[in-house]
Amino acid sequence: GIARLNSDGTFDPSFNMGTGVTRTTNNGWVSSIAIQSDGKIIIAGAFEFYNGISRSNLARLNTDGSLDLSFNVAYGGWNSLVNSIKLQLDGKIIAIGAFTATNGTNIMRLNTNGTVDTSFIGDVYPGIKTVAIQDDQKILIGGDFNLVNGTPINRVARLNTDGSLDITFDPGSGITGLRVNSMSLLSNG
């Protein structure tokens, strides 16, 4: 599910992930990776274990590929795939996916130690597929949703840093079609 390559494309044997990500019923996979400023690696996806140690769809690795045991998201809401993770400038982690958080949404913010940031009030329904963070730390989301914090909005929206809907970002009636699967920020914002 994860490996590190040298700059020439060869496998880096010093990155020791052991058995990597696994599930009891079939193979696990990593859908998103974020590198923290200290070099630690946050992985998200669909897995139950990392190198045989229980971790539900989200884990942090040390720079050598071993599991960072100090980062254990003790939260029952990671009941399904975590599609994507993004780091904010303060090191907090935005996670989106098919999971259902305690408030019924599928977007959460974690503190740098892995605990849930309860000050984040994002509520998006039904699904988020992609996330991007602007330089001002506002959060762009895309997916197949039609409600953000109770406001009808289709498939693309911007959240303020606390997770509330940014009403100054106006995509009109939104995007028609099935869903927004990916987004990227241009250098001019």
Short mmCIF file of N, CA and C in Angstrom, two decimals:
data_model
loop_
_atom_site.label_atom_id
_atom_site.label_comp_id
_atom_site.label_asym_id
_atom_site.label_seq_id
_atom_site.Cartn_x
_atom_site.Cartn_y
_atom_site.Cartn_z
N GLY A 1 0.78 -1.21 0.00
CA GLY A 1 0.00 0.00 0.00
C GLY A 1 0.82 1.27 0.00
N ILE A 2 2.09 1.19 0.38
CA ILE A 2 2.92 2.39 0.41
C ILE A 2 4.39 1.98 0.31
N ALA A 3 5.16 2.79 -0.36
CA ALA A 3 6.60 2.59 -0.47
C ALA A 3 7.24 3.96 -0.70
N ARG A 4 8.55 4.03 -0.53
CA ARG A 4 9.27 5.26 -0.85
C ARG A 4 10.32 4.94 -1.90
N LEU A 5 10.41 5.81 -2.88
CA LEU A 5 11.38 5.64 -3.95
C LEU A 5 12.49 6.66 -3.81
N ASN A 6 13.67 6.28 -4.24
CA ASN A 6 14.79 7.21 -4.32
C ASN A 6 14.57 8.14 -5.50
N SER A 7 15.37 9.19 -5.60
CA SER A 7 15.19 10.17 -6.66
C SER A 7 15.38 9.57 -8.05
N ASP A 8 16.08 8.43 -8.15
CA ASP A 8 16.26 7.78 -9.45
C ASP A 8 15.16 6.75 -9.75
N GLY A 9 14.17 6.64 -8.87
CA GLY A 9 13.05 5.74 -9.08
C GLY A 9 13.22 4.36 -8.48
N THR A 10 14.38 4.06 -7.91
CA THR A 10 14.59 2.76 -7.29
C THR A 10 13.93 2.72 -5.90
N PHE A 11 13.60 1.54 -5.47
CA PHE A 11 12.98 1.33 -4.16
C PHE A 11 13.95 1.72 -3.05
N ASP A 12 13.46 2.44 -2.04
CA ASP A 12 14.27 2.84 -0.89
C ASP A 12 14.09 1.81 0.22
N PRO A 13 15.06 0.90 0.43
CA PRO A 13 14.90 -0.15 1.44
C PRO A 13 14.96 0.36 2.87
N SER A 14 15.40 1.61 3.09
CA SER A 14 15.45 2.15 4.46
C SER A 14 14.07 2.55 4.96
N PHE A 15 13.10 2.62 4.05
CA PHE A 15 11.73 2.93 4.45
C PHE A 15 11.04 1.61 4.77
N ASN A 16 10.91 1.31 6.05
CA ASN A 16 10.46 0.00 6.50
C ASN A 16 9.00 0.03 6.92
N MET A 17 8.11 -0.30 5.98
CA MET A 17 6.69 -0.30 6.27
C MET A 17 6.18 -1.69 6.69
N GLY A 18 7.05 -2.66 6.79
CA GLY A 18 6.62 -4.00 7.19
C GLY A 18 5.58 -4.54 6.24
N THR A 19 4.43 -4.94 6.78
CA THR A 19 3.35 -5.46 5.94
C THR A 19 2.49 -4.35 5.34
N GLY A 20 2.78 -3.09 5.69
CA GLY A 20 2.03 -1.96 5.14
C GLY A 20 0.59 -1.94 5.61
N VAL A 21 -0.31 -1.44 4.75
CA VAL A 21 -1.72 -1.34 5.10
C VAL A 21 -2.45 -2.60 4.68
N THR A 22 -3.28 -3.11 5.58
CA THR A 22 -4.05 -4.33 5.30
C THR A 22 -5.44 -4.21 5.92
N ARG A 23 -6.30 -5.09 5.44
CA ARG A 23 -7.63 -5.25 6.02
C ARG A 23 -7.84 -6.74 6.25
N THR A 24 -8.80 -7.09 7.09
CA THR A 24 -9.03 -8.50 7.38
C THR A 24 -9.69 -9.22 6.21
N THR A 25 -10.49 -8.52 5.42
CA THR A 25 -11.23 -9.18 4.34
C THR A 25 -10.52 -9.14 3.00
N ASN A 26 -9.74 -8.12 2.73
CA ASN A 26 -9.01 -8.02 1.46
C ASN A 26 -7.90 -6.98 1.61
N ASN A 27 -7.24 -6.67 0.53
CA ASN A 27 -6.13 -5.73 0.59
C ASN A 27 -6.59 -4.33 0.95
N GLY A 28 -5.80 -3.65 1.75
CA GLY A 28 -6.05 -2.25 2.04
C GLY A 28 -5.35 -1.38 1.02
N TRP A 29 -5.64 -0.10 1.03
CA TRP A 29 -4.96 0.82 0.12
C TRP A 29 -4.87 2.20 0.74
N VAL A 30 -3.92 2.97 0.21
CA VAL A 30 -3.70 4.35 0.62
C VAL A 30 -4.23 5.23 -0.49
N SER A 31 -5.11 6.17 -0.14
CA SER A 31 -5.69 7.08 -1.13
C SER A 31 -5.10 8.48 -1.05
N SER A 32 -4.44 8.82 0.06
CA SER A 32 -3.91 10.17 0.22
C SER A 32 -2.73 10.15 1.18
N ILE A 33 -1.75 11.00 0.90
CA ILE A 33 -0.55 11.12 1.73
C ILE A 33 -0.28 12.61 1.95
N ALA A 34 0.11 12.96 3.16
CA ALA A 34 0.53 14.33 3.47
C ALA A 34 1.81 14.26 4.30
N ILE A 35 2.78 15.08 3.94
CA ILE A 35 4.06 15.11 4.64
C ILE A 35 4.08 16.33 5.56
N GLN A 36 4.25 16.09 6.85
CA GLN A 36 4.32 17.18 7.81
C GLN A 36 5.68 17.88 7.74
N SER A 37 5.77 19.07 8.32
CA SER A 37 7.01 19.84 8.28
C SER A 37 8.16 19.11 8.97
N ASP A 38 7.88 18.22 9.91
CA ASP A 38 8.92 17.45 10.59
C ASP A 38 9.29 16.17 9.84
N GLY A 39 8.69 15.97 8.66
CA GLY A 39 8.99 14.80 7.83
C GLY A 39 8.11 13.60 8.10
N LYS A 40 7.29 13.66 9.16
CA LYS A 40 6.38 12.55 9.41
C LYS A 40 5.32 12.51 8.32
N ILE A 41 4.78 11.32 8.10
CA ILE A 41 3.91 11.07 6.96
C ILE A 41 2.54 10.63 7.45
N ILE A 42 1.51 11.36 7.05
CA ILE A 42 0.14 10.96 7.39
C ILE A 42 -0.43 10.25 6.18
N ILE A 43 -1.00 9.07 6.41
CA ILE A 43 -1.61 8.31 5.33
C ILE A 43 -3.09 8.11 5.63
N ALA A 44 -3.88 8.09 4.58
CA ALA A 44 -5.31 7.86 4.71
C ALA A 44 -5.74 6.93 3.60
N GLY A 45 -6.84 6.23 3.81
CA GLY A 45 -7.33 5.32 2.78
C GLY A 45 -8.35 4.37 3.35
N ALA A 46 -8.24 3.11 2.92
CA ALA A 46 -9.13 2.05 3.38
C ALA A 46 -8.25 0.93 3.94
N PHE A 47 -8.04 0.94 5.23
CA PHE A 47 -7.23 -0.10 5.87
C PHE A 47 -7.64 -0.23 7.33
N GLU A 48 -7.33 -1.37 7.91
CA GLU A 48 -7.62 -1.63 9.31
C GLU A 48 -6.35 -1.75 10.15
N PHE A 49 -5.24 -2.03 9.45
CA PHE A 49 -3.97 -2.25 10.15
C PHE A 49 -2.84 -1.60 9.38
N TYR A 50 -1.84 -1.16 10.12
CA TYR A 50 -0.58 -0.77 9.51
C TYR A 50 0.50 -1.62 10.15
N ASN A 51 1.18 -2.41 9.34
CA ASN A 51 2.20 -3.35 9.81
C ASN A 51 1.69 -4.18 10.99
N GLY A 52 0.44 -4.62 10.89
CA GLY A 52 -0.16 -5.49 11.89
C GLY A 52 -0.74 -4.79 13.10
N ILE A 53 -0.58 -3.48 13.21
CA ILE A 53 -1.10 -2.71 14.35
C ILE A 53 -2.40 -2.03 13.93
N SER A 54 -3.41 -2.15 14.77
CA SER A 54 -4.73 -1.62 14.45
C SER A 54 -4.70 -0.11 14.23
N ARG A 55 -5.13 0.30 13.04
CA ARG A 55 -5.30 1.70 12.68
C ARG A 55 -6.42 1.73 11.65
N SER A 56 -7.42 2.52 11.90
CA SER A 56 -8.61 2.52 11.05
C SER A 56 -8.59 3.68 10.06
N ASN A 57 -8.09 3.41 8.86
CA ASN A 57 -8.17 4.31 7.70
C ASN A 57 -7.34 5.58 7.80
N LEU A 58 -6.62 5.79 8.89
CA LEU A 58 -5.80 6.98 9.07
C LEU A 58 -4.66 6.65 10.02
N ALA A 59 -3.43 7.01 9.64
CA ALA A 59 -2.28 6.73 10.50
C ALA A 59 -1.18 7.75 10.21
N ARG A 60 -0.24 7.86 11.15
CA ARG A 60 0.94 8.70 10.92
C ARG A 60 2.17 7.81 11.05
N LEU A 61 3.08 8.00 10.08
CA LEU A 61 4.31 7.21 10.05
C LEU A 61 5.49 8.10 10.42
N ASN A 62 6.48 7.50 11.03
CA ASN A 62 7.75 8.19 11.24
C ASN A 62 8.48 8.26 9.91
N THR A 63 9.54 9.03 9.85
CA THR A 63 10.25 9.22 8.59
C THR A 63 10.86 7.93 8.05
N ASP A 64 11.06 6.93 8.90
CA ASP A 64 11.62 5.66 8.45
C ASP A 64 10.56 4.65 8.01
N GLY A 65 9.27 5.06 8.05
CA GLY A 65 8.19 4.17 7.64
C GLY A 65 7.53 3.43 8.78
N SER A 66 8.09 3.48 9.98
CA SER A 66 7.46 2.83 11.13
C SER A 66 6.24 3.63 11.58
N LEU A 67 5.33 2.95 12.24
CA LEU A 67 4.11 3.59 12.73
C LEU A 67 4.43 4.52 13.90
N ASP A 68 3.91 5.73 13.86
CA ASP A 68 4.04 6.67 14.97
C ASP A 68 2.95 6.33 15.98
N LEU A 69 3.33 5.65 17.05
CA LEU A 69 2.36 5.19 18.04
C LEU A 69 1.76 6.33 18.85
N SER A 70 2.38 7.52 18.83
CA SER A 70 1.84 8.65 19.59
C SER A 70 0.65 9.29 18.88
N PHE A 71 0.43 8.95 17.63
CA PHE A 71 -0.67 9.50 16.84
C PHE A 71 -1.68 8.38 16.61
N ASN A 72 -2.68 8.34 17.48
CA ASN A 72 -3.71 7.30 17.36
C ASN A 72 -5.06 7.98 17.47
N VAL A 73 -5.71 8.14 16.35
CA VAL A 73 -6.99 8.81 16.32
C VAL A 73 -8.01 7.90 16.99
N ALA A 74 -8.26 8.14 18.25
CA ALA A 74 -9.20 7.33 19.02
C ALA A 74 -10.61 7.85 18.78
N TYR A 75 -11.09 7.58 17.58
CA TYR A 75 -12.40 8.10 17.17
C TYR A 75 -13.13 7.03 16.39
N GLY A 76 -14.35 6.74 16.77
CA GLY A 76 -15.11 5.67 16.13
C GLY A 76 -15.71 6.03 14.80
N GLY A 77 -15.55 7.26 14.34
CA GLY A 77 -16.17 7.69 13.11
C GLY A 77 -15.44 7.29 11.84
N TRP A 78 -14.22 6.76 11.96
CA TRP A 78 -13.48 6.36 10.77
C TRP A 78 -13.97 5.00 10.31
N ASN A 79 -15.28 4.91 10.10
CA ASN A 79 -15.92 3.65 9.77
C ASN A 79 -15.86 3.32 8.29
N SER A 80 -15.23 4.17 7.50
CA SER A 80 -15.14 3.93 6.07
C SER A 80 -13.98 4.73 5.50
N LEU A 81 -13.82 4.63 4.20
CA LEU A 81 -12.72 5.23 3.47
C LEU A 81 -12.51 6.70 3.80
N VAL A 82 -11.25 7.08 4.00
CA VAL A 82 -10.85 8.47 4.06
C VAL A 82 -10.26 8.79 2.69
N ASN A 83 -10.97 9.61 1.89
CA ASN A 83 -10.55 9.91 0.52
C ASN A 83 -9.31 10.76 0.44
N SER A 84 -9.27 11.81 1.24
CA SER A 84 -8.19 12.78 1.09
C SER A 84 -7.90 13.47 2.41
N ILE A 85 -6.65 13.85 2.58
CA ILE A 85 -6.23 14.64 3.73
C ILE A 85 -5.38 15.80 3.22
N LYS A 86 -5.51 16.93 3.88
CA LYS A 86 -4.71 18.11 3.57
C LYS A 86 -4.25 18.72 4.89
N LEU A 87 -3.05 19.27 4.87
CA LEU A 87 -2.51 19.93 6.06
C LEU A 87 -2.71 21.42 5.97
N GLN A 88 -3.15 22.01 7.07
CA GLN A 88 -3.23 23.45 7.17
C GLN A 88 -1.87 23.98 7.66
N LEU A 89 -1.65 25.29 7.53
CA LEU A 89 -0.37 25.88 7.93
C LEU A 89 -0.03 25.62 9.40
N ASP A 90 -1.06 25.54 10.25
CA ASP A 90 -0.82 25.30 11.67
C ASP A 90 -0.60 23.82 11.99
N GLY A 91 -0.58 22.97 10.96
CA GLY A 91 -0.35 21.54 11.15
C GLY A 91 -1.60 20.72 11.36
N LYS A 92 -2.75 21.39 11.50
CA LYS A 92 -4.00 20.65 11.64
C LYS A 92 -4.32 19.94 10.33
N ILE A 93 -5.10 18.88 10.43
CA ILE A 93 -5.36 17.98 9.31
C ILE A 93 -6.83 18.03 8.95
N ILE A 94 -7.12 18.34 7.68
CA ILE A 94 -8.49 18.25 7.16
C ILE A 94 -8.62 16.87 6.54
N ALA A 95 -9.64 16.13 6.93
CA ALA A 95 -9.89 14.79 6.40
C ALA A 95 -11.30 14.75 5.81
N ILE A 96 -11.41 14.19 4.61
CA ILE A 96 -12.71 14.02 3.97
C ILE A 96 -12.84 12.57 3.52
N GLY A 97 -14.08 12.11 3.37
CA GLY A 97 -14.24 10.75 2.88
C GLY A 97 -15.65 10.22 2.97
N ALA A 98 -15.73 8.92 2.97
CA ALA A 98 -17.02 8.23 3.04
C ALA A 98 -17.41 7.92 4.47
N PHE A 99 -16.55 8.26 5.42
CA PHE A 99 -16.84 8.02 6.83
C PHE A 99 -17.99 8.90 7.29
N THR A 100 -18.58 8.57 8.41
CA THR A 100 -19.63 9.38 9.00
C THR A 100 -19.18 9.84 10.37
N ALA A 101 -18.96 11.12 10.51
CA ALA A 101 -18.54 11.68 11.79
C ALA A 101 -19.71 11.73 12.75
N THR A 102 -19.41 12.04 14.00
CA THR A 102 -20.45 12.06 15.02
C THR A 102 -21.53 13.08 14.71
N ASN A 103 -21.19 14.15 13.97
CA ASN A 103 -22.21 15.14 13.63
C ASN A 103 -22.90 14.81 12.31
N GLY A 104 -22.65 13.61 11.75
CA GLY A 104 -23.33 13.17 10.54
C GLY A 104 -22.66 13.61 9.26
N THR A 105 -21.53 14.29 9.35
CA THR A 105 -20.86 14.79 8.17
C THR A 105 -19.68 13.90 7.79
N ASN A 106 -19.05 14.22 6.68
CA ASN A 106 -17.90 13.44 6.24
C ASN A 106 -16.70 14.34 5.97
N ILE A 107 -16.58 15.38 6.78
CA ILE A 107 -15.40 16.24 6.80
C ILE A 107 -15.08 16.53 8.26
N MET A 108 -13.80 16.40 8.60
CA MET A 108 -13.37 16.65 9.98
C MET A 108 -12.02 17.34 9.96
N ARG A 109 -11.71 17.97 11.08
CA ARG A 109 -10.36 18.52 11.26
C ARG A 109 -9.77 17.89 12.51
N LEU A 110 -8.53 17.46 12.38
CA LEU A 110 -7.81 16.87 13.50
C LEU A 110 -6.73 17.83 13.97
N ASN A 111 -6.48 17.82 15.25
CA ASN A 111 -5.35 18.55 15.80
C ASN A 111 -4.07 17.82 15.44
N THR A 112 -2.93 18.43 15.67
CA THR A 112 -1.65 17.84 15.27
C THR A 112 -1.36 16.52 15.98
N ASN A 113 -1.97 16.28 17.14
CA ASN A 113 -1.75 15.03 17.86
C ASN A 113 -2.75 13.93 17.49
N GLY A 114 -3.67 14.23 16.56
CA GLY A 114 -4.64 13.23 16.11
C GLY A 114 -6.00 13.33 16.78
N THR A 115 -6.14 14.19 17.77
CA THR A 115 -7.46 14.35 18.40
C THR A 115 -8.37 15.17 17.48
N VAL A 116 -9.66 14.95 17.61
CA VAL A 116 -10.64 15.67 16.80
C VAL A 116 -10.74 17.11 17.27
N ASP A 117 -10.67 18.05 16.33
CA ASP A 117 -10.84 19.47 16.63
C ASP A 117 -12.33 19.77 16.66
N THR A 118 -12.89 19.85 17.84
CA THR A 118 -14.34 20.03 18.00
C THR A 118 -14.79 21.44 17.66
N SER A 119 -13.87 22.38 17.44
CA SER A 119 -14.26 23.73 17.04
C SER A 119 -14.59 23.81 15.55
N PHE A 120 -14.27 22.79 14.79
CA PHE A 120 -14.54 22.76 13.35
C PHE A 120 -15.98 22.31 13.14
N ILE A 121 -16.79 23.13 12.44
CA ILE A 121 -18.23 22.89 12.37
C ILE A 121 -18.73 22.48 10.99
N GLY A 122 -17.83 22.02 10.12
CA GLY A 122 -18.23 21.63 8.77
C GLY A 122 -19.30 20.54 8.77
N ASP A 123 -20.29 20.71 7.91
CA ASP A 123 -21.37 19.73 7.79
C ASP A 123 -21.76 19.66 6.31
N VAL A 124 -21.34 18.62 5.63
CA VAL A 124 -21.54 18.51 4.19
C VAL A 124 -22.27 17.21 3.91
N TYR A 125 -23.28 17.27 3.01
CA TYR A 125 -24.07 16.09 2.70
C TYR A 125 -24.37 16.04 1.21
N PRO A 126 -24.32 14.91 0.52
CA PRO A 126 -23.92 13.62 1.05
C PRO A 126 -22.44 13.29 0.91
N GLY A 127 -21.72 13.69 -0.15
CA GLY A 127 -20.36 13.18 -0.29
C GLY A 127 -19.36 14.21 -0.74
N ILE A 128 -18.13 14.12 -0.20
CA ILE A 128 -17.01 14.97 -0.60
C ILE A 128 -15.96 14.06 -1.23
N LYS A 129 -15.42 14.48 -2.36
CA LYS A 129 -14.40 13.70 -3.05
C LYS A 129 -13.04 14.37 -3.05
N THR A 130 -13.00 15.70 -2.95
CA THR A 130 -11.73 16.40 -3.06
C THR A 130 -11.73 17.64 -2.17
N VAL A 131 -10.53 18.04 -1.77
CA VAL A 131 -10.37 19.21 -0.91
C VAL A 131 -9.07 19.91 -1.27
N ALA A 132 -9.07 21.23 -1.17
CA ALA A 132 -7.88 22.04 -1.38
C ALA A 132 -7.89 23.16 -0.36
N ILE A 133 -6.72 23.58 0.07
CA ILE A 133 -6.63 24.65 1.06
C ILE A 133 -5.93 25.83 0.41
N GLN A 134 -6.60 26.98 0.46
CA GLN A 134 -6.06 28.21 -0.11
C GLN A 134 -4.98 28.79 0.80
N ASP A 135 -4.23 29.76 0.30
CA ASP A 135 -3.20 30.41 1.10
C ASP A 135 -3.75 31.07 2.35
N ASP A 136 -5.00 31.57 2.28
CA ASP A 136 -5.62 32.18 3.45
C ASP A 136 -6.25 31.15 4.39
N GLN A 137 -6.02 29.87 4.10
CA GLN A 137 -6.47 28.72 4.88
C GLN A 137 -7.96 28.41 4.75
N LYS A 138 -8.65 29.11 3.84
CA LYS A 138 -10.03 28.72 3.55
C LYS A 138 -9.98 27.41 2.78
N ILE A 139 -11.06 26.63 2.90
CA ILE A 139 -11.07 25.25 2.43
C ILE A 139 -12.04 25.10 1.27
N LEU A 140 -11.53 24.70 0.12
CA LEU A 140 -12.37 24.41 -1.04
C LEU A 140 -12.72 22.93 -1.03
N ILE A 141 -13.99 22.62 -1.30
CA ILE A 141 -14.42 21.23 -1.33
C ILE A 141 -15.19 20.96 -2.62
N GLY A 142 -15.09 19.74 -3.09
CA GLY A 142 -15.84 19.30 -4.25
C GLY A 142 -16.32 17.88 -4.03
N GLY A 143 -17.40 17.53 -4.69
CA GLY A 143 -17.94 16.18 -4.53
C GLY A 143 -19.28 16.06 -5.19
N ASP A 144 -20.15 15.26 -4.58
CA ASP A 144 -21.51 15.11 -5.08
C ASP A 144 -22.53 15.61 -4.07
N PHE A 145 -22.11 16.53 -3.22
CA PHE A 145 -22.97 17.08 -2.17
C PHE A 145 -23.95 18.10 -2.75
N ASN A 146 -25.02 18.33 -1.99
CA ASN A 146 -25.98 19.37 -2.34
C ASN A 146 -26.38 20.21 -1.13
N LEU A 147 -25.76 19.94 0.01
CA LEU A 147 -25.99 20.73 1.23
C LEU A 147 -24.67 20.97 1.94
N VAL A 148 -24.42 22.22 2.32
CA VAL A 148 -23.27 22.57 3.14
C VAL A 148 -23.78 23.39 4.31
N ASN A 149 -23.61 22.85 5.51
CA ASN A 149 -24.11 23.50 6.72
C ASN A 149 -25.57 23.93 6.57
N GLY A 150 -26.36 23.06 5.95
CA GLY A 150 -27.80 23.30 5.78
C GLY A 150 -28.18 24.18 4.61
N THR A 151 -27.20 24.73 3.90
CA THR A 151 -27.47 25.60 2.76
C THR A 151 -27.37 24.80 1.46
N PRO A 152 -28.40 24.87 0.60
CA PRO A 152 -28.31 24.16 -0.68
C PRO A 152 -27.18 24.73 -1.54
N ILE A 153 -26.26 23.88 -1.95
CA ILE A 153 -25.15 24.26 -2.83
C ILE A 153 -24.66 22.98 -3.51
N ASN A 154 -24.42 23.07 -4.81
CA ASN A 154 -24.12 21.87 -5.59
C ASN A 154 -22.64 21.70 -5.91
N ARG A 155 -22.06 20.69 -5.34
CA ARG A 155 -20.81 20.06 -5.77
C ARG A 155 -19.52 20.85 -5.60
N VAL A 156 -19.57 22.15 -5.37
CA VAL A 156 -18.36 22.91 -5.09
C VAL A 156 -18.70 24.04 -4.12
N ALA A 157 -17.83 24.22 -3.11
CA ALA A 157 -18.09 25.25 -2.10
C ALA A 157 -16.77 25.61 -1.44
N ARG A 158 -16.82 26.71 -0.69
CA ARG A 158 -15.65 27.11 0.10
C ARG A 158 -16.09 27.27 1.54
N LEU A 159 -15.27 26.75 2.43
CA LEU A 159 -15.52 26.85 3.86
C LEU A 159 -14.55 27.84 4.47
N ASN A 160 -15.02 28.55 5.49
CA ASN A 160 -14.13 29.38 6.29
C ASN A 160 -13.24 28.47 7.12
N THR A 161 -12.28 29.04 7.80
CA THR A 161 -11.32 28.23 8.54
C THR A 161 -11.95 27.44 9.68
N ASP A 162 -13.13 27.85 10.14
CA ASP A 162 -13.81 27.11 11.21
C ASP A 162 -14.79 26.07 10.68
N GLY A 163 -14.87 25.91 9.34
CA GLY A 163 -15.76 24.94 8.74
C GLY A 163 -17.10 25.49 8.30
N SER A 164 -17.40 26.74 8.67
CA SER A 164 -18.66 27.34 8.24
C SER A 164 -18.60 27.66 6.75
N LEU A 165 -19.76 27.74 6.11
CA LEU A 165 -19.85 28.04 4.69
C LEU A 165 -19.42 29.48 4.44
N ASP A 166 -18.51 29.67 3.49
CA ASP A 166 -18.08 31.01 3.11
C ASP A 166 -19.05 31.53 2.06
N ILE A 167 -19.96 32.42 2.46
CA ILE A 167 -21.00 32.91 1.55
C ILE A 167 -20.45 33.93 0.56
N THR A 168 -19.20 34.40 0.74
CA THR A 168 -18.62 35.31 -0.25
C THR A 168 -18.13 34.57 -1.49
N PHE A 169 -18.02 33.27 -1.42
CA PHE A 169 -17.66 32.44 -2.57
C PHE A 169 -18.97 31.97 -3.20
N ASP A 170 -19.27 32.46 -4.39
CA ASP A 170 -20.58 32.21 -4.98
C ASP A 170 -20.47 31.50 -6.32
N PRO A 171 -20.60 30.18 -6.32
CA PRO A 171 -20.58 29.45 -7.59
C PRO A 171 -21.96 29.41 -8.27
N GLY A 172 -22.84 30.32 -7.87
CA GLY A 172 -24.20 30.33 -8.44
C GLY A 172 -24.96 29.08 -8.02
N SER A 173 -25.56 28.40 -8.98
CA SER A 173 -26.31 27.18 -8.64
C SER A 173 -25.38 25.98 -8.50
N GLY A 174 -24.08 26.22 -8.66
CA GLY A 174 -23.11 25.14 -8.50
C GLY A 174 -22.80 24.47 -9.82
N ILE A 175 -22.31 23.29 -9.74
CA ILE A 175 -21.92 22.52 -10.91
C ILE A 175 -22.93 21.42 -11.14
N THR A 176 -23.36 21.27 -12.39
CA THR A 176 -24.28 20.19 -12.71
C THR A 176 -23.48 18.97 -13.13
N GLY A 177 -24.08 17.82 -13.03
CA GLY A 177 -23.38 16.58 -13.37
C GLY A 177 -23.28 15.70 -12.15
N LEU A 178 -22.50 14.66 -12.28
CA LEU A 178 -22.42 13.67 -11.21
C LEU A 178 -21.66 14.16 -9.98
N ARG A 179 -20.39 14.59 -10.18
CA ARG A 179 -19.60 15.00 -9.02
C ARG A 179 -18.32 15.69 -9.47
N VAL A 180 -17.71 16.39 -8.53
CA VAL A 180 -16.37 16.94 -8.72
C VAL A 180 -15.41 15.97 -8.04
N ASN A 181 -14.51 15.38 -8.82
CA ASN A 181 -13.59 14.38 -8.29
C ASN A 181 -12.22 14.94 -7.90
N SER A 182 -11.84 16.08 -8.48
CA SER A 182 -10.52 16.61 -8.22
C SER A 182 -10.53 18.12 -8.42
N MET A 183 -9.67 18.81 -7.71
CA MET A 183 -9.49 20.24 -7.90
C MET A 183 -8.06 20.61 -7.58
N SER A 184 -7.62 21.71 -8.18
CA SER A 184 -6.27 22.19 -7.94
C SER A 184 -6.30 23.71 -7.96
N LEU A 185 -5.47 24.31 -7.14
CA LEU A 185 -5.40 25.77 -7.08
C LEU A 185 -4.37 26.30 -8.06
N LEU A 186 -4.73 27.35 -8.77
CA LEU A 186 -3.78 28.05 -9.62
C LEU A 186 -2.94 28.99 -8.77
N SER A 187 -1.81 29.42 -9.27
CA SER A 187 -0.93 30.28 -8.50
C SER A 187 -1.56 31.63 -8.16
N ASN A 188 -2.53 32.08 -8.96
CA ASN A 188 -3.20 33.35 -8.69
C ASN A 188 -4.42 33.20 -7.77
N GLY A 189 -4.60 32.01 -7.24
CA GLY A 189 -5.69 31.75 -6.31
C GLY A 189 -6.96 31.29 -6.97
#
